[in-house]
Coordinates of C-alpha atoms in Angstrom, one line a residue:
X126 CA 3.7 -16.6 -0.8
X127 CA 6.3 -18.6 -2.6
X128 CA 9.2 -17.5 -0.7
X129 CA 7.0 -18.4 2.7
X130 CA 6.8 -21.8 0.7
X131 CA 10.4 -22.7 0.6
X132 CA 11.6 -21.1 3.9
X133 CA 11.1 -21.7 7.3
X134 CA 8.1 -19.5 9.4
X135 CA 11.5 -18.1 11.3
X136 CA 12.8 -17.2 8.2
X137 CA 9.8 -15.1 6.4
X138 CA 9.7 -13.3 9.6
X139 CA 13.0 -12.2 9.8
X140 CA 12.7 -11.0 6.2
X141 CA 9.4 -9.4 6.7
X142 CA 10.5 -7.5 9.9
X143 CA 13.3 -6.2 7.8
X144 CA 10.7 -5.1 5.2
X145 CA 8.1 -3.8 7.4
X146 CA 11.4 -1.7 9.0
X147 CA 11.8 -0.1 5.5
X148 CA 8.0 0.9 5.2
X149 CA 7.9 2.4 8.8
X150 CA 11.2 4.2 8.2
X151 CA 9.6 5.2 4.6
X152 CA 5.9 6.3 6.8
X153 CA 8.2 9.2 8.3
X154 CA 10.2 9.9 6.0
X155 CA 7.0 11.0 4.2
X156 CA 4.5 11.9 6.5
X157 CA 2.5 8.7 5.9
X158 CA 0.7 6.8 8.9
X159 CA 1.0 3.5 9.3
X160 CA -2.3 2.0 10.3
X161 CA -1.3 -2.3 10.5
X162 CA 0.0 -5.2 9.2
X163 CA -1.4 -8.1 8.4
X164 CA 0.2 -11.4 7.8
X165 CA 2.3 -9.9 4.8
X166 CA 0.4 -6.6 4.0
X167 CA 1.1 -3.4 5.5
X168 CA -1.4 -0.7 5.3
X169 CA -0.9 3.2 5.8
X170 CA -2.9 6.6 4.7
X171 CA -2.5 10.0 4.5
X172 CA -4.9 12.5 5.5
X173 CA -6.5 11.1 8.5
X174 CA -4.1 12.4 11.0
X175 CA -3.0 15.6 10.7
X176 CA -6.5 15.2 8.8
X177 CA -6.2 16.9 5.1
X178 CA -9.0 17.2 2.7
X179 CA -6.4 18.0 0.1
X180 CA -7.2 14.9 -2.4
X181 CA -4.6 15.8 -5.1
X182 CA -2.1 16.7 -2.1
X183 CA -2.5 13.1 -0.5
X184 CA -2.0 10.8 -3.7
X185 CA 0.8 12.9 -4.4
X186 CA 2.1 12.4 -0.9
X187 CA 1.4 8.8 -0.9
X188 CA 2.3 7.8 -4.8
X189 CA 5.9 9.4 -3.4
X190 CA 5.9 7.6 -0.7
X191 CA 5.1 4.6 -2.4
X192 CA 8.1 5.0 -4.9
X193 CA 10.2 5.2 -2.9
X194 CA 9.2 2.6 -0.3
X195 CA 9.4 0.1 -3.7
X196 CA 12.8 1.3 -4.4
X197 CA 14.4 1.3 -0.8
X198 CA 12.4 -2.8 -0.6
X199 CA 13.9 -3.4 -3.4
X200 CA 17.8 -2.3 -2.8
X201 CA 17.8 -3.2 1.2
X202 CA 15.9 -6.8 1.2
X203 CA 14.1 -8.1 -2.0
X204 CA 16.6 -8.1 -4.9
X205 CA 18.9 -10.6 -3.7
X206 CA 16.5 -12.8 -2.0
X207 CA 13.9 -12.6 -5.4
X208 CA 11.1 -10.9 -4.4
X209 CA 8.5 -8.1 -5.7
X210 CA 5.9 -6.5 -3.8
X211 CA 3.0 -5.4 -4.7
X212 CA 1.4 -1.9 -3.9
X213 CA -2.1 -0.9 -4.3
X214 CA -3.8 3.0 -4.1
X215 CA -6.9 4.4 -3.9
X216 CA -8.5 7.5 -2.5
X217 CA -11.6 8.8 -0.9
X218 CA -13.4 8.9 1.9
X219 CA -12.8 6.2 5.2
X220 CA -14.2 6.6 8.7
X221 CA -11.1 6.2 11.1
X222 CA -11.1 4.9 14.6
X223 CA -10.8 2.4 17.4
X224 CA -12.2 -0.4 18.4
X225 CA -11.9 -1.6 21.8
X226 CA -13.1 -4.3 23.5
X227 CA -12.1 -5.8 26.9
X228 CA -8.4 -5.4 25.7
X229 CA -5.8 -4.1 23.2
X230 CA -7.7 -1.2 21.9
X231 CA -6.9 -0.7 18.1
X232 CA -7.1 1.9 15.5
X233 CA -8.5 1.3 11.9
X234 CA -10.1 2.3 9.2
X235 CA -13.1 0.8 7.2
X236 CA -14.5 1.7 4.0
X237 CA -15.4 1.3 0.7
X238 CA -11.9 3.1 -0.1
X239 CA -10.1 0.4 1.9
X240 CA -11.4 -2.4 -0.3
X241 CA -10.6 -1.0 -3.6
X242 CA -7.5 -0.3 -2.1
X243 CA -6.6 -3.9 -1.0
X244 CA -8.2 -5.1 -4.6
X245 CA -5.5 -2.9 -6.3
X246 CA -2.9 -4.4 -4.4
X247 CA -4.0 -8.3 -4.7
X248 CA -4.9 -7.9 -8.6
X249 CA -1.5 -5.7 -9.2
X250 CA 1.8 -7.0 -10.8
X251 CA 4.8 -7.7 -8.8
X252 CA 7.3 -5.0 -8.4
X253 CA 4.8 -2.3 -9.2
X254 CA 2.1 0.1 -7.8
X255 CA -1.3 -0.7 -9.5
X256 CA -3.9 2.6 -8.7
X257 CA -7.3 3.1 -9.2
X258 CA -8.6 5.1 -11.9
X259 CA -9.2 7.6 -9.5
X260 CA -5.9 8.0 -8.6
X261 CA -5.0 8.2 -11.7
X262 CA -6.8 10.5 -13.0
X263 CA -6.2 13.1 -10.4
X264 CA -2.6 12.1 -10.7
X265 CA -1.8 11.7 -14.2
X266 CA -0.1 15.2 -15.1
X267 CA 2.4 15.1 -12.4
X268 CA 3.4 11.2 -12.4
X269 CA 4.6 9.0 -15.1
X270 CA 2.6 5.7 -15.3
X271 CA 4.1 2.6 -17.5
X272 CA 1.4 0.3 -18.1
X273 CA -2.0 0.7 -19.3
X274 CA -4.1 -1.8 -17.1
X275 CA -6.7 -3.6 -18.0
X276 CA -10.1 -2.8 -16.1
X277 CA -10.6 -5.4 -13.4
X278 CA -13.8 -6.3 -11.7
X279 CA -13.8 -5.2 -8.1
X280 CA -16.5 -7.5 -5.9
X281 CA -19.2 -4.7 -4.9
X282 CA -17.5 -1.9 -6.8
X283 CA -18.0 -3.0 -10.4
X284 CA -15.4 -2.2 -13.4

């Protein structure tokens, strides 16, 4: 938001087509699927398509790709222009699908999941990946985590 501030619109969208590049790149890389962007977020899943019920599997899957998406942002784009993204997880269950009106059909998903998901991300710090509680619970023997966060108040979710 700052850098969109003190740029011109032709500007942060050069720089976020060169981010968004990285992320798709990183999607493959890791068997990740991208589902959209919007304005300055990008949101993907695992486990939708091929469809895996494997929960552990897929927030190992996407905490890795996650890492590595931060890393490669932060080498090919944000560290000499000053920027940190934020990354947000959460797991469970979404209902997948398309909408399609009278034109440009379009594949989502819609959930619960999705908005503790977007929470984590818009109440995480810069530079790192803020999960749920869920996430790391399930994930906490095979992934180092360097903050203890606070609990946060997600609108319809609770603590």
């Amino acid at each position: 938001t700052r850098f969109s501030s003190i740029h011109t619109p032709e500007q942060v969208i050069q720089v976020l087509i060169k981010i968004f590049n990285i992320i798709d790149n990183q999607c493959a890389a890791h068997g990740v699927e991208k589902i959209e962007t919007i304005g300055d977020a990008y949101m993907a899943t695992v486990g939708i398509s091929p469809k895996s019920d494997d929960m552990k599997k897929n927030i190992e899957m996407m905490l890795d790709f996650s890492l590595s998406t931060l890393e490669a942002i932060q080498l090919g784009v944000a560290s000499h222009l000053g920027l940190k993204v934020c990354i947000g997880i959460h797991c469970g269950p979404v209902i997948p699908g398309v909408i399609s009106g009278d034109s440009k059909p379009h594949f989502d998903v819609w959930g619960g999941t999705v908005n503790v998901a977007s929470r984590m991300e818009s109440t995480g710090l810069p530079g790192y990946i803020h999960v749920s509680d869920r996430v790391y619970q399930i994930s906490r023997d095979h992934f180092e985590y360097s903050h203890e966060c606070k609990k946060i108040f997600v609108k319809g979710k609770g603590k």
